[in-house]
């Protein structure tokens, strides 16, 4: 019996099923190969055809998203998307989920999520300069919530801080639908020279494949490893382990890769993420139309006795696969040696479009590259609007009692963890490193300057899953609209977005309905506001005991400021400034935080949106900021107008400052104060600039109304609310910390 | 004058220091690699922030054995100026160039925020451009910044006036919430007895431009530059 | 009673800290050092008199709080 | 040879981590727990044959790198 055969147990139906492959999929493999696969090949197919790698359930829908735009240099399909920011520079960014690992081990799960997204970005030749994180946890009364939140936040900080990439913003939302399925989505943005962008392509037959970074262990290998009898003895030892992140090695890897990219050695490069060595090599070959040949015995191992199967499927962190120009091996080794890292030739680019793996010279895998990539099945899964959805959307406002003490409601909302200050979180993230941070976390969007230019980039992540649950189509539109509005509020014009689509099981027609609706909504939002999708990620199967999470698309959008010095923060600046509301308030309460917190209701339809109006309001805000007449700007989102005004008063990193507001609208007071009508931005201006602002608003078609004046120590909303700002500030600032004590 | 910024594996803020010196203060500055022996011709060496060797074991514990550190110790012994920021401060303590040690923040959490520092002593090359009692607004960002020294050492530090900065509130007063890490005696920065080696937890390089929210960090770098120029003049005249 | 608890990473779990210490020891000239693994060490006093009870309680504390069963193993010693 | 090293904080040095664990244990209902002190635990293999030599070398490693004498004490056990 040869060395290789010992590792190739036979394929029973159980073994196939335990690899997550259906009988149909197995037959498809047999057809593509023209024979039965061996055990290792089955493993390779199972990871490459997994939902995570192949997008088999989502691909059909994702195609409808607009991916083109004047600034787009690279749309979806590569490790990250790229947009042009002028001056010969490009912004490279992507978001990715690490939901399940973070639930199992919050610190390490979140940490390795950050590690993975960083590699996705620097693999393209970009130096990461800012990260965001979008988090969803269960309700605070779930005993695990605190533990998970503390672990995840510490893990994100622990990794990102150590690598020296500032985490400048994000999202944090609590809802019982996430009790057993938390969401941890990590985003990173890097800057590259336009002329030095690297792609994952295995070009040039004969070029060496070079493995760099950490050694390979049994981390994260699909549980299926144990399904075969051959492995049943030492099962305990071989148990797939949680991946532990090593940010120090990542930092060295990052510096070494960027140093190498300055030289003329690299042909292609890709990080080893999900499905490790297998997907990095197969995908690079697929993109280049070549083949690859790997000698697995050359792969640096951390553990003894690893089989070809394990080596190919390991998801050990902090590893990259390079395709180098033949003859430059020594140069590559020298650069990595300088950073105390190994670089080992483990194979080469070959002719014939075959994915081949050898183990001590014996062939263990021989699969046509296309069979693994474009050959993966694509499903057109059934779609069905859930029964009872009409009932969920029904909201009889006449049955919702209007509270008497509206000041108390404002206090309650500012105390809600979904609205309260997130400082407890971002205090644990280094948001200053690289000395670019112009607007730190706490504002509508973070702003970083681009050294050597006058420009800046703004970043935000948004997605209200309550809206998506009530109406996934509208929720999809709103996710895009809110992100763009947050950018407009600091003065940035959107360049592109990346999205992370977190859903339940695609095998459920109701979930696929939500998915398809959200995508269509996002598409319309993108088209309406002129923002292309340049990269993204889909995370299905976020459900426990058959209960899926609310559909949760997260949109991370990047915008450009031509003059970063002009950027604006949400906080009132000086007494006497006028408070102006751009946009219009409608009587809408469906899906609001108010309805949930005060009345315990998650019902109705989310706020209405007209993309033309949205665009007009955003354009007006942008133009006014660019003219330099806006002193502060803050969009109205969760908690409505009253909460937005309170946030402007509280002052964030600046001095607290009250305001006196007059209301006129004829509608329920709670809807006026706490309804979440879209397309609204609160700005403050000097009185003398009102005429200019009105002109801009008229030209853009944006409704505008002066609603009050900055000043005093209280927030007064005549005749409904009157509270000292210091009191609001103390409630808002201490909420999270108090709950975590 | 010439500045050297030492790069350890895991340093993160070396570029921030470099950019601040080079582009804001128009200084002559060069990166120095941890594995090389220290070259001659520098007036001030900066050990930047970051996570040298991942901060594994203890922050600064492994970096202090880097080849370049032998030269740093000799340089300091000859009276050369050495500034350690954050991780650099931790390394200087581990290397014995500064007294005491930096331990885990009392909150057990990494902390990133703006703090106020009160300048306590001006008779050092690092603080001479400032006024006693002056406030600086700088960011901190560290997980192990809680300064500790045993009672005798602490007494000596006070007696020799080696405590150069303390954490205070916005009005310059010692206050419970002002100290971000639980440091003993609210200590944010100390120098050695010779007053030529200085360690500081907050980051002056990240507060060196208006657009970043504060220019107060320049005080420290311009003090050093002024001190070096004065020295050069004295050497030329003498 | 005094209890000493040792928490260490499970076999197969990456120990970046141990690896870094190992490398550092080698470069300091301690070539005789093989693999280094890092863990936690805790000492606590227990106000109990029965050894069996103490064992049961400490085991529970380890499983619930002191060790993370997903990646760590623990072991303890009780001294009267 | 296998070496186990225990590094703990000197008496009198504050141990916020130990305190936090203590508080958590109390709030989980382990009222019998007195003071908790946290330390580090390291295991390493040594490629040496003389016990004396091993002891001397390990002592040196601890003094130079593995413990910080300002705040930490160490102790070790060698098993052949
Ligand atoms: N997980 C997080 N990490 C970092 N910053 C966060 C996180 N969650 C929220 N923030 C920050 O807190 C501020 C408020 O967030 P949010 O209420 O989501 O803003 P908005 O309503 O404008 O989208 C933002 O500046 C955001 O970046
Ligand atoms: Mg906003």
XYZ file of C-alpha atoms and ligand atoms in Angstrom, chain A residues 131-135 153 156 167-173 418-423 425-426 429 440-446 459-462 482 486 634-638 647 732, ligand 1:
70
model
C -10.986 49.237 9.733
C -14.651 49.135 10.685
C -16.603 46.471 12.507
C -20.280 45.782 12.351
C -21.634 43.818 15.301
C -14.666 43.655 21.201
C -11.141 42.947 17.417
C -10.422 50.836 13.836
C -12.274 54.043 13.136
C -15.903 53.078 13.317
C -18.610 50.514 13.043
C -21.998 49.492 14.288
C -23.388 47.777 17.324
C -26.964 46.572 17.564
C -28.859 50.615 20.310
C -28.793 54.386 20.524
C -26.457 55.102 23.444
C -22.828 56.021 22.996
C -20.617 53.215 21.739
C -17.558 54.628 23.386
C -16.492 49.714 22.389
C -14.291 52.042 20.416
C -9.722 50.166 19.565
C -12.689 59.604 15.180
C -15.504 57.160 16.010
C -18.620 58.791 17.386
C -19.639 60.831 14.351
C -21.855 59.778 11.420
C -18.836 58.587 9.474
C -15.149 58.384 10.268
C -16.173 55.419 5.997
C -19.389 54.122 7.472
C -21.181 50.822 8.008
C -24.972 50.616 8.188
C -28.413 55.547 5.216
C -23.874 59.304 6.778
C -26.064 64.947 11.586
C -28.489 62.656 9.851
C -31.681 61.572 11.563
C -31.676 57.801 12.080
C -32.614 55.531 14.985
C -26.841 63.821 19.891
C -26.288 58.423 26.861
N -18.622 48.380 16.804
C -18.207 49.633 16.697
N -16.897 49.907 16.538
C -16.463 51.159 16.408
N -17.236 52.207 16.396
C -18.554 52.024 16.532
C -19.090 50.733 16.696
N -20.419 50.835 16.803
C -20.708 52.143 16.692
N -19.572 52.870 16.528
C -19.484 54.302 16.309
O -20.452 54.988 17.080
C -21.044 56.034 16.325
C -22.533 55.897 16.300
O -22.886 54.770 15.580
P -24.308 54.647 14.911
O -25.356 54.936 15.911
O -24.365 53.342 14.193
O -24.212 55.861 13.878
P -25.192 56.177 12.671
O -26.590 56.172 13.241
O -24.755 57.526 12.240
O -24.970 55.129 11.655
C -20.402 55.980 14.946
O -19.359 56.916 14.874
C -19.838 54.610 14.866
O -18.723 54.531 14.026
